[in-house]
Structure formats: structure tokens, C-alpha cells
mmCIF file of C-alpha atoms and ligand atoms in Angstrom:
data_model
loop_
_atom_site.group_PDB
_atom_site.id
_atom_site.type_symbol
_atom_site.label_atom_id
_atom_site.label_comp_id
_atom_site.label_asym_id
_atom_site.label_seq_id
_atom_site.Cartn_x
_atom_site.Cartn_y
_atom_site.Cartn_z
ATOM 1 C CA MET A 1 59.006 54.305 129.285
ATOM 2 C CA SER A 2 55.835 55.875 127.969
ATOM 3 C CA LEU A 3 55.022 55.491 124.268
ATOM 4 C CA LEU A 4 52.327 57.503 122.482
ATOM 5 C CA VAL A 5 50.930 56.903 118.991
ATOM 6 C CA VAL A 6 48.539 59.105 117.056
ATOM 7 C CA GLY A 7 47.207 57.678 113.803
ATOM 8 C CA SER A 8 44.327 56.200 111.888
ATOM 9 C CA ILE A 9 41.891 53.522 113.021
ATOM 10 C CA ALA A 10 40.085 51.971 110.098
ATOM 11 C CA PHE A 11 37.848 49.445 108.457
ATOM 12 C CA ASP A 12 39.983 48.080 105.630
ATOM 13 C CA SER A 13 38.933 46.143 102.543
ATOM 14 C CA ILE A 14 41.836 44.256 100.993
ATOM 15 C CA LYS A 15 42.145 42.352 97.708
ATOM 16 C CA THR A 16 45.038 40.097 96.749
ATOM 17 C CA PRO A 17 45.360 37.774 93.731
ATOM 18 C CA ASP A 18 44.013 34.941 95.968
ATOM 19 C CA THR A 19 41.520 36.422 98.414
ATOM 20 C CA SER A 20 39.571 39.499 99.367
ATOM 21 C CA ILE A 21 38.168 40.645 102.703
ATOM 22 C CA GLU A 22 35.825 43.501 103.587
ATOM 23 C CA ASP A 23 35.710 45.911 106.494
ATOM 24 C CA THR A 24 38.341 44.284 108.627
ATOM 25 C CA LEU A 25 39.981 46.102 111.546
ATOM 26 C CA GLY A 26 42.958 48.178 110.380
ATOM 27 C CA GLY A 27 44.494 51.619 110.456
ATOM 28 C CA SER A 28 48.064 52.732 110.999
ATOM 29 C CA SER A 29 47.789 53.129 114.767
ATOM 30 C CA VAL A 30 46.066 49.757 115.251
ATOM 31 C CA TYR A 31 48.916 47.900 113.520
ATOM 32 C CA PHE A 32 51.409 50.051 115.411
ATOM 33 C CA CYS A 33 49.773 49.294 118.797
ATOM 34 C CA LEU A 34 49.543 45.547 118.218
ATOM 35 C CA ALA A 35 53.233 45.402 117.253
ATOM 36 C CA ALA A 36 54.596 47.817 119.882
ATOM 37 C CA GLY A 37 52.459 46.131 122.560
ATOM 38 C CA PHE A 38 54.811 43.103 122.491
ATOM 39 C CA PHE A 39 57.544 45.316 123.909
ATOM 40 C CA ALA A 40 55.989 48.191 125.884
ATOM 41 C CA PRO A 41 52.626 49.600 126.977
ATOM 42 C CA VAL A 42 51.183 52.021 124.411
ATOM 43 C CA ARG A 43 49.016 55.136 124.700
ATOM 44 C CA LEU A 44 46.675 55.542 121.731
ATOM 45 C CA VAL A 45 45.060 58.732 120.448
ATOM 46 C CA GLY A 46 42.705 58.456 117.486
ATOM 47 C CA VAL A 47 39.137 58.773 116.305
ATOM 48 C CA VAL A 48 36.381 56.326 115.358
ATOM 49 C CA GLY A 49 32.683 56.565 114.549
ATOM 50 C CA GLU A 50 29.759 55.166 116.478
ATOM 51 C CA ASP A 51 29.910 52.138 114.164
ATOM 52 C CA PHE A 52 33.212 50.968 115.686
ATOM 53 C CA PRO A 53 32.680 47.730 117.657
ATOM 54 C CA LYS A 54 33.526 47.913 121.360
ATOM 55 C CA GLU A 55 35.153 44.488 121.199
ATOM 56 C CA HIS A 56 37.959 45.965 119.062
ATOM 57 C CA ILE A 57 38.664 48.482 121.839
ATOM 58 C CA ARG A 58 38.574 45.697 124.441
ATOM 59 C CA MET A 59 40.968 43.612 122.323
ATOM 60 C CA LEU A 60 43.468 46.508 122.292
ATOM 61 C CA GLU A 61 43.075 47.116 126.029
ATOM 62 C CA GLU A 62 43.699 43.439 126.762
ATOM 63 C CA ARG A 63 47.070 43.915 125.043
ATOM 64 C CA GLY A 64 48.166 46.753 127.336
ATOM 65 C CA ILE A 65 47.020 49.585 125.048
ATOM 66 C CA ASP A 66 45.635 52.601 126.903
ATOM 67 C CA ALA A 67 42.721 53.573 124.647
ATOM 68 C CA SER A 68 41.442 56.388 126.873
ATOM 69 C CA GLY A 69 42.563 58.893 124.213
ATOM 70 C CA LEU A 70 40.189 57.388 121.671
ATOM 71 C CA GLU A 71 37.505 59.819 120.518
ATOM 72 C CA VAL A 72 34.164 58.283 119.493
ATOM 73 C CA VAL A 73 32.156 60.668 117.291
ATOM 74 C CA GLU A 74 28.425 60.360 117.916
ATOM 75 C CA GLY A 75 26.613 59.491 114.684
ATOM 76 C CA GLY A 76 29.940 59.436 112.836
ATOM 77 C CA GLU A 77 31.386 56.726 110.622
ATOM 78 C CA THR A 78 34.861 55.233 111.010
ATOM 79 C CA PHE A 79 37.571 55.899 108.383
ATOM 80 C CA ARG A 80 37.488 53.338 105.551
ATOM 81 C CA TRP A 81 40.300 52.359 103.211
ATOM 82 C CA SER A 82 40.515 49.760 100.476
ATOM 83 C CA GLY A 83 43.507 48.561 98.521
ATOM 84 C CA GLU A 84 44.519 45.888 96.039
ATOM 85 C CA TYR A 85 47.723 43.888 95.574
ATOM 86 C CA PHE A 86 48.650 42.317 92.272
ATOM 87 C CA GLU A 87 51.148 39.560 91.366
ATOM 88 C CA ASN A 88 53.971 41.686 92.800
ATOM 89 C CA MET A 89 52.868 41.919 96.424
ATOM 90 C CA ASN A 90 55.377 44.755 96.999
ATOM 91 C CA LYS A 91 53.151 47.180 95.103
ATOM 92 C CA ARG A 92 49.649 48.152 96.078
ATOM 93 C CA GLU A 93 46.997 50.378 94.642
ATOM 94 C CA THR A 94 44.596 52.330 96.825
ATOM 95 C CA LEU A 95 41.081 51.678 95.496
ATOM 96 C CA SER A 96 39.128 54.025 97.755
ATOM 97 C CA VAL A 97 39.401 56.193 100.847
ATOM 98 C CA SER A 98 36.457 57.496 102.898
ATOM 99 C CA LEU A 99 37.876 59.834 105.499
ATOM 100 C CA ASN A 100 34.582 60.083 107.447
ATOM 101 C CA VAL A 101 35.412 61.043 111.079
ATOM 102 C CA LEU A 102 39.093 61.465 110.159
ATOM 103 C CA GLU A 103 38.224 64.459 107.971
ATOM 104 C CA ASP A 104 37.661 66.870 110.876
ATOM 105 C CA PHE A 105 39.892 65.115 113.382
ATOM 106 C CA GLU A 106 42.014 67.468 115.454
ATOM 107 C CA PRO A 107 43.891 65.209 117.853
ATOM 108 C CA LYS A 108 43.675 66.276 121.486
ATOM 109 C CA ILE A 109 46.340 64.691 123.619
ATOM 110 C CA PRO A 110 44.855 63.939 127.075
ATOM 111 C CA ASP A 111 46.675 65.709 129.954
ATOM 112 C CA ASN A 112 48.005 62.413 131.307
ATOM 113 C CA PHE A 113 49.570 61.535 127.895
ATOM 114 C CA ARG A 114 51.416 64.841 127.426
ATOM 115 C CA ASP A 115 54.498 63.620 129.289
ATOM 116 C CA SER A 116 55.013 60.749 126.782
ATOM 117 C CA GLU A 117 58.717 60.207 126.208
ATOM 118 C CA PHE A 118 58.513 58.241 122.972
ATOM 119 C CA VAL A 119 56.087 59.486 120.328
ATOM 120 C CA PHE A 120 55.107 58.004 116.964
ATOM 121 C CA LEU A 121 53.306 60.289 114.530
ATOM 122 C CA ALA A 122 51.711 57.776 112.184
ATOM 123 C CA ASN A 123 50.831 58.741 108.624
ATOM 124 C CA ALA A 124 48.635 61.886 108.690
ATOM 125 C CA ALA A 125 48.710 65.403 107.260
ATOM 126 C CA PRO A 126 51.970 67.015 108.452
ATOM 127 C CA SER A 127 49.945 69.930 109.882
ATOM 128 C CA THR A 128 48.121 67.389 112.090
ATOM 129 C CA GLN A 129 51.411 65.754 113.077
ATOM 130 C CA LEU A 130 52.808 69.204 113.986
ATOM 131 C CA SER A 131 49.776 69.930 116.172
ATOM 132 C CA VAL A 132 50.391 66.688 118.105
ATOM 133 C CA LEU A 133 54.016 67.623 118.574
ATOM 134 C CA ASP A 134 52.944 70.974 120.054
ATOM 135 C CA GLN A 135 50.920 69.145 122.694
ATOM 136 C CA VAL A 136 53.624 66.844 124.076
ATOM 137 C CA GLU A 137 55.835 68.376 126.740
ATOM 138 C CA ASN A 138 59.392 67.196 126.454
ATOM 139 C CA PRO A 139 59.607 64.012 124.407
ATOM 140 C CA LYS A 140 62.853 62.096 124.287
ATOM 141 C CA PHE A 141 62.430 60.569 120.831
ATOM 142 C CA VAL A 142 59.820 61.446 118.194
ATOM 143 C CA MET A 143 59.481 59.513 114.954
ATOM 144 C CA ALA A 144 57.085 60.139 112.045
ATOM 145 C CA ASP A 145 55.779 58.299 109.004
ATOM 146 C CA THR A 146 54.453 60.008 105.870
ATOM 147 C CA MET A 147 53.135 59.191 102.389
ATOM 148 C CA ASP A 148 53.282 60.391 98.781
ATOM 149 C CA LEU A 149 50.089 62.452 99.146
ATOM 150 C CA TRP A 150 51.682 64.756 101.788
ATOM 151 C CA ILE A 151 54.971 64.941 99.887
ATOM 152 C CA GLN A 152 52.989 66.205 96.899
ATOM 153 C CA THR A 153 50.521 68.487 98.678
ATOM 154 C CA GLN A 154 52.042 69.664 102.007
ATOM 155 C CA GLN A 155 55.790 69.501 101.464
ATOM 156 C CA ALA A 156 56.524 72.771 103.303
ATOM 157 C CA ASP A 157 54.749 71.546 106.459
ATOM 158 C CA LEU A 158 56.444 68.177 106.111
ATOM 159 C CA LYS A 159 59.883 69.801 105.987
ATOM 160 C CA ASP A 160 58.957 71.968 108.977
ATOM 161 C CA LEU A 161 58.010 68.779 110.860
ATOM 162 C CA PHE A 162 61.264 67.039 109.900
ATOM 163 C CA LYS A 163 63.249 69.907 111.480
ATOM 164 C CA LYS A 164 61.581 69.169 114.826
ATOM 165 C CA ILE A 165 61.728 65.383 115.107
ATOM 166 C CA ASP A 166 64.370 62.721 115.723
ATOM 167 C CA GLY A 167 63.428 59.990 113.288
ATOM 168 C CA VAL A 168 61.571 59.262 110.077
ATOM 169 C CA VAL A 169 60.321 55.964 108.637
ATOM 170 C CA ILE A 170 59.563 56.205 104.949
ATOM 171 C CA ASN A 171 59.093 53.871 101.961
ATOM 172 C CA ASP A 172 61.802 53.823 99.292
ATOM 173 C CA ASP A 173 59.536 55.293 96.563
ATOM 174 C CA GLU A 174 58.471 58.105 98.885
ATOM 175 C CA ALA A 175 62.072 58.850 99.878
ATOM 176 C CA LEU A 176 62.998 59.212 96.193
ATOM 177 C CA LEU A 177 59.955 61.407 95.535
ATOM 178 C CA LEU A 178 60.699 63.667 98.503
ATOM 179 C CA THR A 179 64.349 64.193 97.601
ATOM 180 C CA ASP A 180 63.966 64.238 93.821
ATOM 181 C CA THR A 181 66.737 61.725 93.246
ATOM 182 C CA ARG A 182 67.000 58.218 91.791
ATOM 183 C CA ASN A 183 69.554 56.855 94.266
ATOM 184 C CA ILE A 184 68.215 55.560 97.559
ATOM 185 C CA ILE A 185 71.465 56.175 99.498
ATOM 186 C CA GLU A 186 71.520 59.770 98.320
ATOM 187 C CA ALA A 187 67.816 60.063 99.230
ATOM 188 C CA GLY A 188 68.453 58.854 102.800
ATOM 189 C CA LYS A 189 71.301 61.319 103.221
ATOM 190 C CA ARG A 190 69.197 64.200 101.917
ATOM 191 C CA ILE A 191 66.454 63.359 104.431
ATOM 192 C CA LEU A 192 69.057 63.374 107.236
ATOM 193 C CA ASP A 193 69.992 66.881 106.056
ATOM 194 C CA MET A 194 66.352 67.926 106.562
ATOM 195 C CA GLY A 195 66.718 67.423 110.332
ATOM 196 C CA PRO A 196 66.058 63.932 111.730
ATOM 197 C CA HIS A 197 69.158 62.086 112.949
ATOM 198 C CA ARG A 198 67.682 58.613 112.318
ATOM 199 C CA VAL A 199 66.137 57.820 108.934
ATOM 200 C CA VAL A 200 64.757 54.372 108.160
ATOM 201 C CA VAL A 201 63.973 53.692 104.506
ATOM 202 C CA LYS A 202 61.705 50.630 104.093
ATOM 203 C CA LYS A 203 62.031 48.493 100.985
ATOM 204 C CA GLY A 204 59.265 45.906 101.497
ATOM 205 C CA GLU A 205 60.470 42.340 100.978
ATOM 206 C CA HIS A 206 63.966 43.736 100.324
ATOM 207 C CA GLY A 207 64.386 44.956 103.891
ATOM 208 C CA ALA A 208 65.303 48.393 105.173
ATOM 209 C CA LEU A 209 68.180 50.853 105.444
ATOM 210 C CA LEU A 210 69.057 52.831 108.554
ATOM 211 C CA PHE A 211 70.773 56.172 107.923
ATOM 212 C CA THR A 212 72.615 58.049 110.666
ATOM 213 C CA HIS A 213 75.136 60.859 110.205
ATOM 214 C CA GLU A 214 77.897 58.290 110.762
ATOM 215 C CA LYS A 215 76.772 55.330 108.650
ATOM 216 C CA VAL A 216 74.264 53.500 106.506
ATOM 217 C CA ILE A 217 73.187 50.087 107.816
ATOM 218 C CA PRO A 218 71.277 47.670 105.542
ATOM 219 C CA LEU A 219 68.905 45.110 107.079
ATOM 220 C CA PRO A 220 67.361 42.238 105.115
ATOM 221 C CA ALA A 221 63.705 41.349 105.570
ATOM 222 C CA TYR A 222 62.922 38.041 107.276
ATOM 223 C CA PRO A 223 62.539 35.538 104.403
ATOM 224 C CA LEU A 224 58.856 34.507 104.155
ATOM 225 C CA HIS A 225 57.509 31.694 101.956
ATOM 226 C CA ASP A 226 53.910 32.832 102.032
ATOM 227 C CA VAL A 227 53.092 36.545 102.031
ATOM 228 C CA ARG A 228 49.315 36.655 102.293
ATOM 229 C CA ASP A 229 48.737 40.371 102.976
ATOM 230 C CA PRO A 230 51.430 43.036 103.504
ATOM 231 C CA THR A 231 48.912 45.661 104.723
ATOM 232 C CA GLY A 232 50.167 47.210 107.946
ATOM 233 C CA ALA A 233 53.703 45.881 107.542
ATOM 234 C CA GLY A 234 55.099 49.433 107.625
ATOM 235 C CA ASP A 235 53.118 50.385 110.710
ATOM 236 C CA SER A 236 53.945 47.187 112.558
ATOM 237 C CA PHE A 237 57.602 47.711 111.619
ATOM 238 C CA ALA A 238 57.402 51.150 113.253
ATOM 239 C CA GLY A 239 55.616 49.589 116.249
ATOM 240 C CA GLY A 240 58.334 46.978 116.755
ATOM 241 C CA LEU A 241 61.003 49.675 116.479
ATOM 242 C CA MET A 242 59.418 52.253 118.792
ATOM 243 C CA GLY A 243 58.173 49.621 121.278
ATOM 244 C CA THR A 244 61.700 48.260 121.687
ATOM 245 C CA LEU A 245 63.200 51.760 122.055
ATOM 246 C CA ALA A 246 60.557 52.683 124.657
ATOM 247 C CA ARG A 247 61.280 49.476 126.580
ATOM 248 C CA ALA A 248 65.016 50.343 126.592
ATOM 249 C CA GLY A 249 64.259 53.965 127.496
ATOM 250 C CA GLU A 250 66.740 55.336 124.989
ATOM 251 C CA ALA A 251 67.426 55.453 121.264
ATOM 252 C CA GLU A 252 71.214 55.120 121.115
ATOM 253 C CA GLU A 253 72.699 53.371 118.080
ATOM 254 C CA GLY A 254 73.379 50.124 120.004
ATOM 255 C CA ASN A 255 69.701 49.827 120.950
ATOM 256 C CA PHE A 256 68.589 50.944 117.557
ATOM 257 C CA LYS A 257 69.920 47.909 115.696
ATOM 258 C CA GLY A 258 68.200 45.489 118.086
ATOM 259 C CA ALA A 259 65.037 47.551 117.797
ATOM 260 C CA LEU A 260 65.218 47.336 114.003
ATOM 261 C CA ALA A 261 65.617 43.560 114.219
ATOM 262 C CA ASN A 262 62.429 43.380 116.318
ATOM 263 C CA ALA A 263 60.774 45.646 113.744
ATOM 264 C CA VAL A 264 61.701 43.223 110.942
ATOM 265 C CA VAL A 265 60.480 40.229 112.945
ATOM 266 C CA VAL A 266 57.132 41.634 114.057
ATOM 267 C CA SER A 267 56.331 43.033 110.600
ATOM 268 C CA SER A 268 57.108 39.631 109.062
ATOM 269 C CA TYR A 269 54.365 38.080 111.219
ATOM 270 C CA CYS A 270 51.966 40.806 110.093
ATOM 271 C CA CYS A 271 52.312 39.682 106.446
ATOM 272 C CA GLU A 272 51.488 36.030 107.115
ATOM 273 C CA ASP A 273 47.717 36.505 107.241
ATOM 274 C CA PHE A 274 45.021 39.047 106.394
ATOM 275 C CA GLY A 275 44.626 42.303 108.297
ATOM 276 C CA VAL A 276 45.617 42.185 111.955
ATOM 277 C CA THR A 277 44.739 38.496 112.420
ATOM 278 C CA ARG A 278 48.295 37.135 112.404
ATOM 279 C CA LEU A 279 49.527 39.761 114.858
ATOM 280 C CA GLN A 280 46.622 38.895 117.153
ATOM 281 C CA ARG A 281 47.646 35.215 117.166
ATOM 282 C CA THR A 282 51.364 35.923 117.619
ATOM 283 C CA THR A 283 52.887 35.405 121.070
ATOM 284 C CA SER A 284 55.966 36.927 122.710
ATOM 285 C CA ALA A 285 57.559 33.476 122.483
ATOM 286 C CA ASP A 286 57.021 33.524 118.681
ATOM 287 C CA ILE A 287 58.743 36.907 118.515
ATOM 288 C CA SER A 288 61.734 35.735 120.590
ATOM 289 C CA ARG A 289 62.119 32.578 118.506
ATOM 290 C CA ARG A 290 62.088 34.410 115.186
ATOM 291 C CA PHE A 291 64.376 37.124 116.579
ATOM 292 C CA GLU A 292 67.011 34.457 117.396
ATOM 293 C CA ASP A 293 66.547 32.900 113.961
ATOM 294 C CA TYR A 294 66.941 36.315 112.274
ATOM 295 C CA LYS A 295 70.041 37.108 114.346
ATOM 296 C CA GLY A 296 71.531 33.833 113.144
ATOM 297 C CA LEU A 297 70.817 34.762 109.523
ATOM 298 C CA LEU A 298 72.722 38.032 109.954
ATOM 299 C CA THR A 299 75.886 36.497 111.381
ATOM 300 C CA ILE A 300 78.674 36.086 108.854
HETATM 301 P P1 AMP B 401 50.823 50.199 105.641
HETATM 302 O O1 AMP B 401 50.511 48.949 104.872
HETATM 303 O O2 AMP B 401 51.805 49.996 106.736
HETATM 304 O O3 AMP B 401 51.140 51.344 104.743
HETATM 305 O O4 AMP B 401 49.474 50.619 106.410
HETATM 306 C C1 AMP B 401 48.199 50.351 105.927
HETATM 307 C C2 AMP B 401 47.170 50.969 106.860
HETATM 308 O O5 AMP B 401 47.179 52.400 106.696
HETATM 309 C C3 AMP B 401 45.761 50.507 106.544
HETATM 310 O O6 AMP B 401 45.260 49.812 107.661
HETATM 311 C C4 AMP B 401 44.960 51.775 106.269
HETATM 312 O O7 AMP B 401 43.741 51.819 106.982
HETATM 313 C C5 AMP B 401 45.856 52.911 106.720
HETATM 314 N N1 AMP B 401 45.796 54.046 105.791
HETATM 315 C C6 AMP B 401 45.758 53.991 104.429
HETATM 316 N N2 AMP B 401 45.696 55.248 103.902
HETATM 317 C C7 AMP B 401 45.692 56.108 104.951
HETATM 318 C C8 AMP B 401 45.619 57.552 105.094
HETATM 319 N N3 AMP B 401 45.543 58.362 104.015
HETATM 320 N N4 AMP B 401 45.663 58.077 106.324
HETATM 321 C C9 AMP B 401 45.743 57.274 107.393
HETATM 322 N N5 AMP B 401 45.790 55.942 107.356
HETATM 323 C C10 AMP B 401 45.774 55.336 106.162
#
């Protein structure tokens, strides 16, 4: 079934204790597309500047991504983000953000994307996410990501959004900030009370928790020996999850657990090399192999 993502497309500069790279392809929707593309075709809406290389667009299209909703701003510059990881690769500091073309971006969903059944609202101002939601006709399952900045500056809009969507993916620190509590289980429950009936709290290398009104399900991360760059892990997690749900055509609890396992697997590949490079080299056979391995780890 049809899957739409609206989010950032970026040039990222990333520093870790071992390496640094400049102006590599990134952005929440790029990671999402590469991950979801293993499971279902994806429709992408986003904005780039004239400086954005056409080969990046071709690379996405070769992976079944419909990039016809990509706006290229004449004379504009693509969004740039840079971040640094320290010894604890679970924590990162944003060094700089240049919004550039993202600053005035008002997403316009093309007519032929408005019937999308599965929709992922990647990290953006909640007012922007709400405007996307207004443009899709009758989606079956809508999930959103957010970040500390919007929790601090646009909390009313964020809570309005949460009343209208089915699922939320959020980092543990952000979940605690949003709900003003110190207990992550309590935080997940409070977010459920805000409206969404599926809440996924991500805990980096410590895995994730799925909250429904019936239960709380913990999922470990796939154990990795060499985490080179966790950038995009959250977005590729969301891509694996939404791609699997779109492929199944429904988001019932039975499907959801399998979808979360794919999310864990695909995001683990993302961390094994810088930027999007590891996801680009990953094959569907790699995903299936690691999925079976992960399933085995979960069996008691
Ligand atoms: P993640 O590691 O999953 O949180 O995603 C990292 C990606 O998010 C990077 O590729 C960045 O380009 C992108 N990003 C960082 N900050 C923002 C922002 N304020 N708005 C949109 N995208 C962002």
C-alpha cells in the first residue's frame, strides 16, 4: 500500500571520536526512504536547493522512491546540519544548523500522493506536520517523529497533532521532557493519553519500547560490535517500521511486532558506517538474514 514521507533532505557533517565527514547526503526523509524502500515503494515530499546533486535523486529513484514531490528551489541552498558524537555514541551534540530552503518550506502534497494510506511525518515543526495532515485524504495510519526543540517551543501544536495521528516515535529523553516525568513507562503511558494508540520510545543502543493501551513491549537493539555513526538510526528505524506496515497494508498488533523487528534490523545496518553509505550497500538478503538472527535472539 502507498507510503508517503515528508521530511528533511540534507547535507550532513558528522564528527565521531575516530572520523569526521563533511557534506554527506542525509536528512530525516532520506534515511527513512532508504530503510522503508526495502519493504515498500515510498513517495517522498521535501525540498532541496539548486546545489543538490541529481545523482542523489537518481539513487533514490533506483530504489523505488517516487521523488516527483521533491521541490528544487532555484538559487536556493540545501538544508545543512552538523553534529558530533563523543565517547558515548548514544549522545550527540548538534554543532550547527543552516535551514536554508527549509526555512520557508510549505510542503505541497502532489494530487497523486493525497490518497496515501500510510504517512510518516518526519521531524519538522508541528505546524508543518499538521499542514501535511490536512492535505492527505483518508490515511489509514499516520505516524510522526518530533524533537526537543518543538517540545520546548510549539508544545500546543504538537499536542494538537498527537490528537489526530495514530502513532508516535520519540527518543527516551524527549518522551521524558514532553511528559515532565522521570519514569519512561509513565512517559509512554502519558503520550498514549495524548491521542496516539501506538507509541514507540527509542532508547538508542538499549532498544525500544512499544506502548499500546493494552501492554508495554520491550525490544532490545541488535547487538553491534562496531557503531561507526548512529546518525539516521531513528529515521531508518521509522522507515523499517512504516515500510513493513505499508507492505502488510495494516497496522494491527500482530504486524506491529514484526515491523518493529525490521525497524531494529534496518537501523542496526545504518549505524555500521557513516551517513547513508551502509544502507546503500545493504541488500534485502542482508535484512532477511539479520531478521532471522534477531528473531533467534528473542526466543526464550
Ligand atoms: P536521527 O539521527 O535519526 O535523529 O536523524 C538525523 C538526521 O536528521 C540528519 O540527517 C539531519 O540532517 C536531520 N536533522 C537534524 N536536525 C534536523 C531538523 N531540525 N529538522 C529536520 N531534520 C533534521
